[in-house]
CSV table of C-alpha atoms in Angstrom, one decimal:
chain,number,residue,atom,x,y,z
A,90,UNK,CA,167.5,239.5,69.5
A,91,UNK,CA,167.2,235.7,68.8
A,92,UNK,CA,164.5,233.6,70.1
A,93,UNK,CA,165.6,230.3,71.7
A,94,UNK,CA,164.5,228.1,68.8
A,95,UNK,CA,166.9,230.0,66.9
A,96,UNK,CA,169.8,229.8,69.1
A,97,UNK,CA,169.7,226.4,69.5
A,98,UNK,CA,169.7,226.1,65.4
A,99,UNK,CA,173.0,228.5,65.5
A,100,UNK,CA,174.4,226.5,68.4
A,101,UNK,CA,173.3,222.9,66.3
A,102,UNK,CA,174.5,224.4,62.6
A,103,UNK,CA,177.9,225.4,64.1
A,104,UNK,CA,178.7,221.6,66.2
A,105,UNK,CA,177.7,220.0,63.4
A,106,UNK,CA,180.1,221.8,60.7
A,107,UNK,CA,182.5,221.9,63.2
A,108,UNK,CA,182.8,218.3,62.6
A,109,UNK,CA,182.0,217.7,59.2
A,110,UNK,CA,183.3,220.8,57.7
A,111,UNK,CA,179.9,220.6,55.4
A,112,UNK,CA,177.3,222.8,55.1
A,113,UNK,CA,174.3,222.0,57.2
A,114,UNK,CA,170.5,221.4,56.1
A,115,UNK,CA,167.0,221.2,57.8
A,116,UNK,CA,167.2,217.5,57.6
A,117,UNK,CA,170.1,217.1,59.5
A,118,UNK,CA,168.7,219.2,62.1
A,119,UNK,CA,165.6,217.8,62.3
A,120,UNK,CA,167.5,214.3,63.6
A,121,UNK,CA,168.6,216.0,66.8
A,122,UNK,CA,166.6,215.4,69.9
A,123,UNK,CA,166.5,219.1,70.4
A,124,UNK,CA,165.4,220.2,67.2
A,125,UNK,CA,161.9,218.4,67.2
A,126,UNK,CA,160.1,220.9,64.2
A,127,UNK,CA,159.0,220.8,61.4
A,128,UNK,CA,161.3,221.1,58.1
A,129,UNK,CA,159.7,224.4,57.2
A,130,UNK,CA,159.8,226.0,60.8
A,131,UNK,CA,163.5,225.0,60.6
A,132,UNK,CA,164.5,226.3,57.3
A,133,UNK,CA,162.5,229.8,57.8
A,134,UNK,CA,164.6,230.3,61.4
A,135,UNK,CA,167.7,229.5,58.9
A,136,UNK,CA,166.9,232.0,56.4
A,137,UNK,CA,166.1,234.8,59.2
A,138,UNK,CA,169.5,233.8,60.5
A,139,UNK,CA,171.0,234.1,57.0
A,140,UNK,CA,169.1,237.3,57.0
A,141,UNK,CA,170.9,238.4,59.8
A,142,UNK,CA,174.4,237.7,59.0
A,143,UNK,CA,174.7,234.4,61.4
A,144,UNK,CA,174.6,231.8,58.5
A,145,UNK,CA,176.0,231.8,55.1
A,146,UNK,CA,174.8,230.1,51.9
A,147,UNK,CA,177.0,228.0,49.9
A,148,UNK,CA,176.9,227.8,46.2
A,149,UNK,CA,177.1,223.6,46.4
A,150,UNK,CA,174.1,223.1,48.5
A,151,UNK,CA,171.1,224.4,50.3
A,152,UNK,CA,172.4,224.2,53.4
A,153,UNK,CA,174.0,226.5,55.4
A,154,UNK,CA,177.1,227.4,57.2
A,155,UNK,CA,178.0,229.7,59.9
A,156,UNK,CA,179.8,233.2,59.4
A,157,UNK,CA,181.9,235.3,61.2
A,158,UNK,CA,179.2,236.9,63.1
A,159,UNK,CA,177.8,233.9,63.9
A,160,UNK,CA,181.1,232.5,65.3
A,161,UNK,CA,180.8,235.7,67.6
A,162,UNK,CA,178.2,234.9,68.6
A,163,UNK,CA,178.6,231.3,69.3
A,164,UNK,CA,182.2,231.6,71.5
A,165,UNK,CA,180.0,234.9,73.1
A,166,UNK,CA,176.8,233.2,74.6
A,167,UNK,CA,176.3,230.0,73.5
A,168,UNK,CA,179.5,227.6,73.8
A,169,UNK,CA,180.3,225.2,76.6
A,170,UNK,CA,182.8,223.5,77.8
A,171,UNK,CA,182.6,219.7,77.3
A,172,UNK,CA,183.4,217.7,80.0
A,173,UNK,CA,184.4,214.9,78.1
A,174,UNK,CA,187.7,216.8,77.5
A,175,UNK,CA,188.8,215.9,80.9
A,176,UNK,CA,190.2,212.3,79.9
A,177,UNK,CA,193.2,213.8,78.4
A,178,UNK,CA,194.2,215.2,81.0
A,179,UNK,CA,196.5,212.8,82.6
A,180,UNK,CA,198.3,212.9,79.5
A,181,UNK,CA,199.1,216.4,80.2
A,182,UNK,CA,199.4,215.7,83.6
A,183,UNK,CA,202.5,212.8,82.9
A,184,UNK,CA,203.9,215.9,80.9
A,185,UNK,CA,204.2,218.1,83.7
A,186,UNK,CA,205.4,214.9,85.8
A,187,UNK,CA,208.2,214.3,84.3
A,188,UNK,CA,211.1,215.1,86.8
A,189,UNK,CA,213.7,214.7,83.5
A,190,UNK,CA,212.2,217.6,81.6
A,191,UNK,CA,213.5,221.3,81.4
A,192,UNK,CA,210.8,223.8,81.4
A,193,UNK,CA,211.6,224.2,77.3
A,194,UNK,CA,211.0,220.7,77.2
A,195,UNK,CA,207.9,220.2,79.0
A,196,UNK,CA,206.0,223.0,76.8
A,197,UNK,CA,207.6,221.5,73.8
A,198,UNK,CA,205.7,218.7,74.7
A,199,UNK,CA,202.7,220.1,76.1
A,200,UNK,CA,202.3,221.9,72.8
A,201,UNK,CA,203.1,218.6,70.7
A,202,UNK,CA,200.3,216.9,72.5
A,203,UNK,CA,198.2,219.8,71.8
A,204,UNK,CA,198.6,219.7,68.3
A,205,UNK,CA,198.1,216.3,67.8
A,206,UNK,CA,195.4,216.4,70.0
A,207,UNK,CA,193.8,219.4,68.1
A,208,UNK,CA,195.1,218.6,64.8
A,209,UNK,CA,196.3,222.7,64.9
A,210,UNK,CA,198.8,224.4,64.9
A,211,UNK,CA,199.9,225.2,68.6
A,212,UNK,CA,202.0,228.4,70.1
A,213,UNK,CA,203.3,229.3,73.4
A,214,UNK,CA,205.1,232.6,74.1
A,215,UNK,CA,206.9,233.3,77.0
A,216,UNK,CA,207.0,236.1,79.4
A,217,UNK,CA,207.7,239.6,77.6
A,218,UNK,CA,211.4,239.8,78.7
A,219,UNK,CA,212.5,242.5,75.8
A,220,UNK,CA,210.5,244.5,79.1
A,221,UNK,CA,213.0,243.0,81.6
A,222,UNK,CA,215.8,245.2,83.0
A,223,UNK,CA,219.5,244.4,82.5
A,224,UNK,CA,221.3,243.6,86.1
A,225,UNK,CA,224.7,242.8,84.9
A,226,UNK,CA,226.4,242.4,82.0
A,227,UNK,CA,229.8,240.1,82.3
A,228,UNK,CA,231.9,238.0,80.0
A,229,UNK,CA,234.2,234.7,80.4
A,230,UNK,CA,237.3,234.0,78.8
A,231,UNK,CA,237.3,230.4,76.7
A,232,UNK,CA,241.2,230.7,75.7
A,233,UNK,CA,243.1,233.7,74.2
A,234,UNK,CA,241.0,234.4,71.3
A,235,UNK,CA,237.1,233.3,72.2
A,236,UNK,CA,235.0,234.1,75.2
A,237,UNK,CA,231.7,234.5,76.0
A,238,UNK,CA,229.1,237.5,76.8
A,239,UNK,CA,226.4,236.9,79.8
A,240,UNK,CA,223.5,239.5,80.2
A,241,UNK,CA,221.5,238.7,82.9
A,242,UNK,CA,218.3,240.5,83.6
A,243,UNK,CA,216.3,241.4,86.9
A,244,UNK,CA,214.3,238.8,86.2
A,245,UNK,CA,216.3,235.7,86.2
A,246,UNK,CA,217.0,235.5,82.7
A,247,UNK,CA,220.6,234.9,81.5
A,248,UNK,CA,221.4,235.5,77.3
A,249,UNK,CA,224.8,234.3,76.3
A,250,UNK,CA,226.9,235.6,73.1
A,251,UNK,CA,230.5,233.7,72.2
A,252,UNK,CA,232.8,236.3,70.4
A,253,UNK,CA,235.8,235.7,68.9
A,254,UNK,CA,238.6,238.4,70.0
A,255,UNK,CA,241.3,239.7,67.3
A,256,UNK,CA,245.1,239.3,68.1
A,257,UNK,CA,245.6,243.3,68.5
A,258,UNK,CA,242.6,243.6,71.4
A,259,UNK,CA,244.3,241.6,74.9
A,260,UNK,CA,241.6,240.2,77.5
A,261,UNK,CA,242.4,243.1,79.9
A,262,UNK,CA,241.0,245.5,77.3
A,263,UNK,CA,237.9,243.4,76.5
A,264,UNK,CA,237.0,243.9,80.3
A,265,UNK,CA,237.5,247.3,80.1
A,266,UNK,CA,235.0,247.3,77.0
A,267,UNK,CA,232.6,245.2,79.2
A,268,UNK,CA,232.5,247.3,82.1
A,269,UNK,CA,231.7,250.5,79.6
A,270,UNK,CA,228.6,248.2,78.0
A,271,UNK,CA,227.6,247.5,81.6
A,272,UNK,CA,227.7,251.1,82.8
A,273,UNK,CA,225.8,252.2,79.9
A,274,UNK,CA,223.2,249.6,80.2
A,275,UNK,CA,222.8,248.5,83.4
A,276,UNK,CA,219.3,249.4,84.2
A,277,UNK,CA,217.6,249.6,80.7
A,278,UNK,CA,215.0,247.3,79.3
A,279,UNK,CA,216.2,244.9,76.6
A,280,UNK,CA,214.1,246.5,74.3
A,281,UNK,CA,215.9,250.5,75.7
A,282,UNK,CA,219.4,248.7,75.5
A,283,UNK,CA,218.6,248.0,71.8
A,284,UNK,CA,218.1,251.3,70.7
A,285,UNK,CA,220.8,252.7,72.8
A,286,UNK,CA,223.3,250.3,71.1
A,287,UNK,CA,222.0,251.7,67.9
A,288,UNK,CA,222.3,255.6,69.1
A,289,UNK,CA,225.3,258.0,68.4
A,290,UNK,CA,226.4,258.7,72.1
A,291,UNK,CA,226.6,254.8,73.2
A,292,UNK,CA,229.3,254.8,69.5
A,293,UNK,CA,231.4,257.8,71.4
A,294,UNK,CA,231.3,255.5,74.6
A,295,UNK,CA,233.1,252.8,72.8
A,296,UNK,CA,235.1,254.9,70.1
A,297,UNK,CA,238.3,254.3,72.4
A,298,UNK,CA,237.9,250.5,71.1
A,299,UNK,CA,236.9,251.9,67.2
A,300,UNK,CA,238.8,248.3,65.9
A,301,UNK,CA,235.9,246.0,67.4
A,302,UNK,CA,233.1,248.5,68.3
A,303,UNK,CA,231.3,246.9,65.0
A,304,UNK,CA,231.5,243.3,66.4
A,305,UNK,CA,230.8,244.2,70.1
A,306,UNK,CA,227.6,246.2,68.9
A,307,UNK,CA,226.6,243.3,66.3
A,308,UNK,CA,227.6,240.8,69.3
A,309,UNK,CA,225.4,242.3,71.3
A,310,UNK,CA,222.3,242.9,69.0
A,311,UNK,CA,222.2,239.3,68.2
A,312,UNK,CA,222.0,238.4,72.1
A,313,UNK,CA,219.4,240.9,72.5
A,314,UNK,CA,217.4,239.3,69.5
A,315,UNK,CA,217.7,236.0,71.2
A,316,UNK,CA,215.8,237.2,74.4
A,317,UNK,CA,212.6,237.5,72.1
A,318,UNK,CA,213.5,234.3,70.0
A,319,UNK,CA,213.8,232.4,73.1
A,320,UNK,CA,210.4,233.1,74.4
A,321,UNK,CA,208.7,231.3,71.4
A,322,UNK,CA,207.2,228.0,70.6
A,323,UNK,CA,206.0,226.5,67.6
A,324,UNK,CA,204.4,222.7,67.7
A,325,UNK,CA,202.0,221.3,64.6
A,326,UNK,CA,202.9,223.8,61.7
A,327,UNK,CA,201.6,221.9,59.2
A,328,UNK,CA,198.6,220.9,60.8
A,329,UNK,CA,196.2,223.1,59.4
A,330,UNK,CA,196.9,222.6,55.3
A,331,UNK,CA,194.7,219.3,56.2
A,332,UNK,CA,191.8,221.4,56.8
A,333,UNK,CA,189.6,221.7,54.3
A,334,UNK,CA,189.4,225.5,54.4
A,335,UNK,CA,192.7,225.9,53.8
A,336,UNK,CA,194.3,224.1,50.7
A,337,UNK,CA,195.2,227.7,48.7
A,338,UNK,CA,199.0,227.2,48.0
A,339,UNK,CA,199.0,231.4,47.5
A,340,UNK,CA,197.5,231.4,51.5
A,341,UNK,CA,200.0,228.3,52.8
A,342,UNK,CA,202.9,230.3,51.7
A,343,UNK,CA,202.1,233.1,53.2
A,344,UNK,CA,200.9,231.3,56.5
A,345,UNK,CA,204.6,229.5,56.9
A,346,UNK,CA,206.2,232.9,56.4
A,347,UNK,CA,204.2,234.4,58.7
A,348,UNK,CA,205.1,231.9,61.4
A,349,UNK,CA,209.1,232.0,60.7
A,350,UNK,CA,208.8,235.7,61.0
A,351,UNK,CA,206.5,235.0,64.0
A,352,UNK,CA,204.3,237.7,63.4
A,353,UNK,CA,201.4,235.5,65.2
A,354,UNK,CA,202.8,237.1,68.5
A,355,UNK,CA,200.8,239.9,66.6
A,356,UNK,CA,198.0,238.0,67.0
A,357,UNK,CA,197.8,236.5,70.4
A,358,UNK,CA,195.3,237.9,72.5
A,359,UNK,CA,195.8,240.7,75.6
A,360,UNK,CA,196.6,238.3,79.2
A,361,UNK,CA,193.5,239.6,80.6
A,362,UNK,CA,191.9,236.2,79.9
A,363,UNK,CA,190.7,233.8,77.2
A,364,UNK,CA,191.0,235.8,73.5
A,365,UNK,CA,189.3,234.6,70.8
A,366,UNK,CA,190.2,236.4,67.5
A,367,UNK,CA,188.6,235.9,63.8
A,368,UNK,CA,189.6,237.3,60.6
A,369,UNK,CA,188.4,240.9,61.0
A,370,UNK,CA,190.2,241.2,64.0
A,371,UNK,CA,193.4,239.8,62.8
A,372,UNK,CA,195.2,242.4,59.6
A,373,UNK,CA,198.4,239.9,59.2
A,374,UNK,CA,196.3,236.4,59.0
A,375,UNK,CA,196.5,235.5,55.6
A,376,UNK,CA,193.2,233.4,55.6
A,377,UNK,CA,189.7,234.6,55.7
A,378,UNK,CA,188.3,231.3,57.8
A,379,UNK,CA,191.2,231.4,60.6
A,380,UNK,CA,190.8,231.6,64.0
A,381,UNK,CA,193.3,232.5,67.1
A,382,UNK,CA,192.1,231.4,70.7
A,383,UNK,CA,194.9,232.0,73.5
A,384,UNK,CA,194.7,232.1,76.8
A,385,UNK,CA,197.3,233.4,79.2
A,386,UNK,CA,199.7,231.9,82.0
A,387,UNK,CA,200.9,233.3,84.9
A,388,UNK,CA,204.8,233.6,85.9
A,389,UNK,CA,205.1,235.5,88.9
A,390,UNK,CA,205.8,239.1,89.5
A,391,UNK,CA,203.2,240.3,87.1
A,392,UNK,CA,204.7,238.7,84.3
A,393,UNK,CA,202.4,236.4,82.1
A,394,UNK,CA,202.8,234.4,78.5
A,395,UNK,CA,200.8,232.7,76.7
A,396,UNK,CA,199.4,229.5,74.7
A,397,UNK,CA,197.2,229.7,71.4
A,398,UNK,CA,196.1,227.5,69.0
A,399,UNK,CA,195.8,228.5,65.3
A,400,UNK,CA,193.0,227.2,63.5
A,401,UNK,CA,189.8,227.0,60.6
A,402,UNK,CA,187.1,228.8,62.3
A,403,UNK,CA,185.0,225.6,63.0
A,404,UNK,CA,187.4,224.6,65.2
A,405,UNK,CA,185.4,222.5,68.0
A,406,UNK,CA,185.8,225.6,70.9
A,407,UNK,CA,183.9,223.6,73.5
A,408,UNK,CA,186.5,221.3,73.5
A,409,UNK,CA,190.0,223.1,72.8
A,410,UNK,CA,188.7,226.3,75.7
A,411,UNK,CA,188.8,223.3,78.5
A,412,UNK,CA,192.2,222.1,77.2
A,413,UNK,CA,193.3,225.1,76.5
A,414,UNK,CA,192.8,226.5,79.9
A,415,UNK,CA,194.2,223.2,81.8
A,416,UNK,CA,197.5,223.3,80.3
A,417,UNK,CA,197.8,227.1,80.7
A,418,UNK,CA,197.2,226.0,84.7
A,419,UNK,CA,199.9,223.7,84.7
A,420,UNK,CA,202.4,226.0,82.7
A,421,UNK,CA,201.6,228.5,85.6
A,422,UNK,CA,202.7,226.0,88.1
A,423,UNK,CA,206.0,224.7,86.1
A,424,UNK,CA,207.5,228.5,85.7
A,425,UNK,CA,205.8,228.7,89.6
A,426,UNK,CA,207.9,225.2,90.7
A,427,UNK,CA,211.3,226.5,89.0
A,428,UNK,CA,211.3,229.3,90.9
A,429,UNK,CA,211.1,227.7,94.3
């Protein structure tokens, strides 16, 4: 149990390195208002906190900085939210205003004003439609060789596919190869209609067209994939290599491939409410001082996505939660507006 002297040194040690990225001493605590002790009371609260796995010592100085635990704690019981955050608003709000943008467009944005904003990397992912159910699958001729493959889903989304048809296979028997696919997934998730494109029987289904069951299957697989590719977005990649913390070429590497293989929709909390996740929590982060904070969105018929911003650990929390949260409000409302 900490004392309230020493929560308010956790609470000081942790703004303090969240802006300077240094480690923190005694003297520099003793400047704040708040803080009005003595040196020595100061740096024997710091070495119980050490003691106790809330501060860290650094080889380079005598001060301290915080660690994970201490982190936990902080974003647990001791952060606010600052209020000064709510000047930036409008500029979100002229986002959301924008009668010109698409919905893609307006969380593009969103995001790129979150990153530069932040100076982290930003992430929004969409409602989970891989769960959606398939209502129709159709196709449209472009000519006599091309046309294109529209799967639309119980949920409003529509996934598009252009194939190219060989000489020996006429329209008439393309439809015919349609309505099969249709019958066979009509009423499947996207993520069942995967595996039942993959599956022996759905082969036998379509043996009748043997000459283009590869490229139908492969067709459709790819406008499957795009349902999940579609729900991402990616703003401020880059941002974090200007962090201090993070300027190991070995862990930059591995942080860009993680993100083109998009495993950080690994790491984006549950939609039950703001998620902060650290190092311990996360097994694909490939840096020790990283920290995930998302919160989720609501779309409507119990589906929900989410935005998350990928940072060092010191990342200033009282400030991103607030913004964090407002444009997550106004996503809400854009996916809420298109619907109407």
């Amino acid at each position: 149990m900490l004392s309230n002297r020493q929560k308010l040194i956790l609470k000081a040690i942790i703004d303090i390195h969240s802006d300077t990225a240094e480690p923190v001493g005694s003297k520099t605590l003793m400047n704040l208002p708040y803080l009005n002790f003595s040196s020595a009371t100061l740096r024997y609260d710091m070495a119980i906190l050490e003691d106790l796995g809330y501060l860290e010592k650094t080889h380079t100085s005598s001060g301290r900085i915080p660690s994970e635990k201490g982190y936990r704690y902080y974003v647990e019981n001791l952060v606010t939210r600052d209020s000064e955050v709510a000047k930036v608003f409008p500029l979100v709000d002229q986002i959301f205003e924008q009668k010109s943008f698409t919905r893609d467009d307006a969380i593009q944005e969103a995001l790129k004003l979150l990153s530069d904003l932040t100076n982290y990397t930003a992430v929004a992912v969409g409602p989970d439609v891989e769960q959606s159910k398939i209502k129709r699958i159709d196709f449209v001729p472009l000519g006599q060789t091309e046309a294109v493959i529209l799967i639309v889903t119980d949920t409003g989304h529509v996934q598009h596919q252009q194939i190219r048809i060989s000489g020996d296979m006429s329209m008439n028997e393309l439809r015919e190869v349609i309505k099969t696919l249709d019958e066979l997934l009509k009423d499947r998730t996207i993520s069942e209609a995967m595996g039942v494109l993959k599956e022996e029987y759905a082969q036998h289904e379509l043996s009748r067209f043997m000459a283009y069951q590869a490229q139908l299957i492969d067709s459709f697989v790819q406008a499957f994939s795009k349902f999940a590719s579609d729900k991402f977005y990616l703003s401020g990649m880059t941002n974090v290599f200007e962090q201090p913390e993070f300027n190991n070429v070995n862990h930059i590497k591995k942080f860009i491939d993680m993100l083109d293989r998009r495993e950080i929709i690994k790491l984006i909390g549950s939609d039950d409410g703001l998620s902060i996740k650290f190092a311990s929590d996360l097994e694909v982060i490939p840096m020790n001082h990283m920290t995930v904070v998302s919160v989720p969105y609501e779309v409507g018929d119990g589906e929900k996505g989410t935005i998350a911003l990928l940072g060092p650990s010191r990342m200033a929390y009282k400030k991103i939660i607030p913004l964090l949260e407002y444009i997550a409000a106004n996503l809400a409302k854009l996916y809420k507006n298109n619907k109407e």
